[in-house]
Amino acid sequence: MSRTPPPPAEIAPVAAALLGRAQELGPRMARRIRAEVGYYGGEGPVAFEELTASCRRNTELVFGQLAHGCAAGMEPAQETGRRAAREGAPLGELLHAYRVGSEFLWSELASAARAADAVTTDILVALAAWWVNEGLAAAASDAYRETAAELLLQRDRERSVLVEALFTGMLTDRTTLWEAADALGLPAEGPFVVVAAGVPVPGHEALPGIEPRLLAERIRSAWRLLPDLQVGIMAVRGPDADEAALRVLGGVAAARVGVSPGYRALRDTPRALRMARLALARVPREAGGVVRFDDSPVALLVAASVDEATRIARTVFARVLALPDEERGRLLATLEQWYAAGGSAADAARQLYCHRNTVRYRLRRLEELTGRSLQDPRAVAELSVALHALPLLPQSPEAP
């Protein structure tokens, strides 16, 4: 370590004697750490032999530097830090172990120095305290953080690939699906929902920080960022999970979010993604908001055959689409509310804040433009399919 000054020559004889006792000091330090640091105690994840070997190497490193008057490399401490990160050991416990080990070595050094007339307390305080307490711990900590960052990036890439495989239907075998669910932290069985959110700019998340927000509501999820979308799978288990998930999604300002119906088997994720995309298409670009896919038979029909459904929409609403934006929006909004009201003009009028005669007039106007009577069940069905498919048209009009 170039930043560390070489130790004074008076330390060398004491350190050399301690270096010769490394085989004895290593196990003693390991026992001290096991007694005082919970992670390393008992039948923990680190075997006593492994801990002892690490303690012996660090003892040789510290006293070797002091004995030979040079700044040796910190490879043993760095390797310990890297290994701890790979094994998932808490960084706090690792640093606690280094503090306990440093105190042990300092105690041995101070005890041996009392018999050496040339070594003063000032020399020990000026040199050994920094060398033991900072050098090893800092090297291990830096290596731990670097390795943890690399592992996190690797895990993010692996999770992203698994999520992509679920969305594209590449995973179909039941065992493989279970393995993917386990790797993503998802349950093996639903209910699940898929979320599709329009990104504001390519490469930027539409729902920043969404995974920890959902996890705070005990909702597990896995996400993938695409050029135009941020897509995710949410496990909505529990009586209130659905509502909580929608509440979290709706709390992201200005986000445009489409949500699929619930489904049970992960193999159905590609189909759910199509439905989430269809729901997203119904969200106004200017206002944002969350739209849940309507899993009615008509909506499912549209989802099953988007090309045919959009062709029907163009055919049925050809003359309506040619109207000025304001008039077109009023007519389509009225028709949508009429369906929502179960065919009641009075109920639709209350939702639209207008007179029921106004609703009736607009409906008659739609009948004239489409050539379809709302008294004819077949025509009502055609208009319903066309209305569901209308948002899928390129640059489709939005109702006010």
Coordinates of C-alpha atoms in Angstrom, one line a residue, residues 116-317:
A116 CA 11.4 -4.7 24.1
D117 CA 13.1 -1.6 25.5
A118 CA 13.5 0.0 22.1
V119 CA 9.7 0.0 21.4
T120 CA 7.8 2.9 23.0
T121 CA 4.1 3.3 23.3
D122 CA 4.2 6.3 20.9
I123 CA 5.7 4.1 18.2
L124 CA 3.0 1.5 18.6
V125 CA 0.2 4.0 18.7
A126 CA 1.5 5.9 15.7
L127 CA 2.0 2.8 13.5
A128 CA 0.3 -0.4 14.5
A129 CA -3.2 1.1 15.3
W130 CA -3.6 2.4 11.8
W131 CA -1.9 -0.5 10.1
V132 CA -3.9 -3.2 11.8
N133 CA -7.3 -1.5 12.2
E134 CA -7.5 0.3 8.9
G135 CA -5.3 -1.5 6.4
L136 CA -6.9 -5.0 6.4
A137 CA -10.4 -3.9 7.0
A138 CA -10.3 -1.2 4.3
A139 CA -8.8 -3.6 1.7
A140 CA -11.5 -6.3 2.5
S141 CA -14.3 -3.7 2.5
D142 CA -13.2 -2.3 -0.9
A143 CA -13.0 -5.7 -2.4
Y144 CA -16.3 -6.7 -0.9
R145 CA -18.1 -3.7 -2.4
E146 CA -16.5 -4.1 -5.8
T147 CA -17.5 -7.8 -5.9
A148 CA -21.0 -7.1 -4.6
A149 CA -21.5 -4.5 -7.3
E150 CA -20.4 -6.9 -10.0
L151 CA -22.7 -9.6 -8.6
L152 CA -25.6 -7.3 -8.5
L153 CA -25.1 -6.3 -12.1
Q154 CA -24.8 -10.0 -13.1
R155 CA -27.9 -10.8 -11.2
D156 CA -29.8 -8.0 -12.8
R157 CA -28.7 -9.2 -16.3
E158 CA -29.8 -12.8 -15.4
R159 CA -33.1 -11.6 -14.0
S160 CA -33.7 -9.5 -17.1
V161 CA -33.1 -12.5 -19.4
L162 CA -35.4 -14.7 -17.4
V163 CA -38.2 -12.1 -17.5
E164 CA -37.7 -11.8 -21.2
A165 CA -37.9 -15.5 -21.6
L166 CA -41.2 -15.6 -19.7
F167 CA -42.7 -12.8 -21.8
T168 CA -41.6 -14.4 -25.1
G169 CA -42.8 -17.9 -24.1
M170 CA -39.4 -19.5 -24.3
L171 CA -39.9 -21.2 -21.0
T172 CA -42.7 -23.9 -21.3
D173 CA -41.4 -26.9 -19.3
R174 CA -43.0 -27.0 -15.8
T175 CA -39.7 -27.6 -14.1
T176 CA -38.0 -24.8 -16.0
L177 CA -40.8 -22.4 -15.1
W178 CA -40.4 -23.3 -11.4
E179 CA -36.7 -22.7 -11.6
A180 CA -37.2 -19.3 -13.3
A181 CA -39.8 -18.3 -10.7
D182 CA -37.5 -19.3 -7.9
A183 CA -34.6 -17.2 -9.4
L184 CA -36.9 -14.2 -9.9
G185 CA -38.3 -14.5 -6.3
L186 CA -41.8 -15.2 -7.6
P187 CA -44.2 -18.0 -6.5
A188 CA -44.5 -21.0 -8.8
E189 CA -48.3 -20.4 -9.1
G190 CA -50.4 -17.3 -9.4
P191 CA -52.5 -15.3 -9.4
F192 CA -50.2 -13.0 -11.4
V193 CA -50.8 -9.9 -13.5
V194 CA -48.6 -8.4 -16.2
V195 CA -47.9 -4.6 -16.3
A196 CA -47.0 -2.7 -19.4
A197 CA -46.0 1.0 -18.9
G198 CA -45.1 3.4 -21.6
V199 CA -41.6 4.8 -21.1
P200 CA -41.2 8.6 -21.4
V201 CA -37.8 8.3 -23.2
P202 CA -36.1 5.2 -24.5
G203 CA -33.9 3.8 -21.8
H204 CA -35.7 5.5 -18.9
E205 CA -38.0 3.6 -16.6
A206 CA -41.7 4.5 -16.6
L207 CA -42.0 3.3 -13.1
P208 CA -38.8 4.1 -11.3
G209 CA -38.3 2.2 -8.0
I210 CA -41.4 0.2 -8.6
E211 CA -40.0 -3.2 -7.3
P212 CA -39.2 -2.0 -3.7
R213 CA -42.4 0.0 -3.6
L214 CA -44.4 -3.2 -4.4
L215 CA -42.3 -5.2 -2.0
A216 CA -43.2 -2.8 0.8
E217 CA -46.8 -4.0 0.2
R218 CA -45.6 -7.6 0.2
I219 CA -46.1 -7.9 -3.5
R220 CA -43.2 -9.7 -5.4
S221 CA -42.5 -8.7 -8.9
A222 CA -39.9 -8.9 -11.7
W223 CA -39.3 -6.3 -14.4
R224 CA -37.7 -5.8 -17.8
L225 CA -37.0 -2.5 -19.5
L226 CA -37.6 -2.4 -23.3
P227 CA -37.0 0.5 -25.7
D228 CA -40.7 1.5 -25.6
L229 CA -42.0 -0.2 -22.5
Q230 CA -41.3 -1.2 -19.0
V231 CA -42.9 -4.5 -18.4
G232 CA -43.3 -6.6 -15.3
I233 CA -44.9 -9.6 -13.6
M234 CA -46.6 -9.1 -10.2
A235 CA -47.6 -11.9 -7.9
V236 CA -50.9 -10.6 -6.5
R237 CA -51.5 -13.2 -3.8
G238 CA -53.7 -12.3 -0.8
P239 CA -57.2 -10.7 -0.6
D240 CA -55.9 -7.1 -0.8
A241 CA -52.9 -7.6 -3.1
D242 CA -54.8 -6.6 -6.3
E243 CA -55.9 -3.3 -4.9
A244 CA -52.5 -2.6 -3.3
A245 CA -50.7 -3.2 -6.6
L246 CA -53.1 -0.9 -8.5
R247 CA -52.7 1.8 -5.8
V248 CA -48.9 1.6 -6.1
L249 CA -49.0 1.8 -9.9
G250 CA -51.4 4.7 -9.8
G251 CA -49.1 6.6 -7.4
V252 CA -46.4 7.1 -10.1
A253 CA -47.1 10.6 -11.5
A254 CA -47.8 10.9 -15.3
A255 CA -47.2 7.1 -15.9
R256 CA -49.3 5.4 -18.6
V257 CA -49.9 1.9 -17.3
G258 CA -51.8 -1.1 -18.7
V259 CA -52.6 -4.1 -16.5
S260 CA -53.6 -7.6 -17.7
P261 CA -56.3 -9.7 -16.1
G262 CA -55.1 -12.1 -13.4
Y263 CA -53.8 -15.5 -14.5
R264 CA -52.6 -18.6 -12.7
A265 CA -49.8 -20.3 -14.7
L266 CA -46.6 -18.6 -15.7
R267 CA -46.7 -20.2 -19.1
D268 CA -49.6 -17.8 -19.9
T269 CA -47.4 -14.7 -19.4
P270 CA -47.1 -13.9 -23.2
R271 CA -50.9 -13.8 -23.5
A272 CA -51.2 -11.6 -20.4
L273 CA -48.6 -9.2 -21.9
R274 CA -50.7 -8.8 -25.0
M275 CA -53.6 -7.9 -22.9
A276 CA -51.6 -5.5 -20.8
R277 CA -50.5 -3.8 -24.1
L278 CA -54.1 -3.5 -25.2
A279 CA -55.0 -1.9 -21.8
L280 CA -52.1 0.5 -22.2
A281 CA -53.4 1.5 -25.6
R282 CA -56.6 2.8 -23.9
V283 CA -54.6 5.2 -21.6
P284 CA -54.6 8.8 -22.9
R285 CA -51.0 9.9 -23.8
E286 CA -51.5 13.4 -22.3
A287 CA -53.1 12.5 -19.0
G288 CA -51.6 9.2 -18.0
G289 CA -53.2 6.7 -15.6
V290 CA -53.8 3.0 -15.0
V291 CA -56.2 0.9 -17.1
R292 CA -57.0 -2.7 -16.3
F293 CA -57.8 -4.9 -19.2
D294 CA -61.5 -5.7 -19.4
D295 CA -61.7 -9.5 -19.4
S296 CA -65.2 -9.5 -20.8
P297 CA -65.8 -11.9 -23.8
V298 CA -65.7 -8.9 -26.2
A299 CA -62.4 -7.7 -24.9
L300 CA -60.9 -11.2 -25.1
L301 CA -62.2 -11.5 -28.7
V302 CA -60.4 -8.3 -29.6
A303 CA -57.2 -9.5 -27.8
A304 CA -57.3 -12.8 -29.7
S305 CA -57.5 -11.1 -33.1
V306 CA -56.2 -7.6 -33.1
D307 CA -55.9 -7.2 -36.9
E308 CA -59.4 -8.3 -37.5
A309 CA -60.8 -6.2 -34.7
T310 CA -59.1 -3.1 -35.9
R311 CA -60.4 -3.7 -39.4
I312 CA -63.9 -3.9 -37.9
A313 CA -63.3 -0.6 -36.1
R314 CA -62.3 1.1 -39.3
T315 CA -65.3 -0.2 -41.2
V316 CA -67.9 0.4 -38.5
F317 CA -66.7 3.9 -37.5

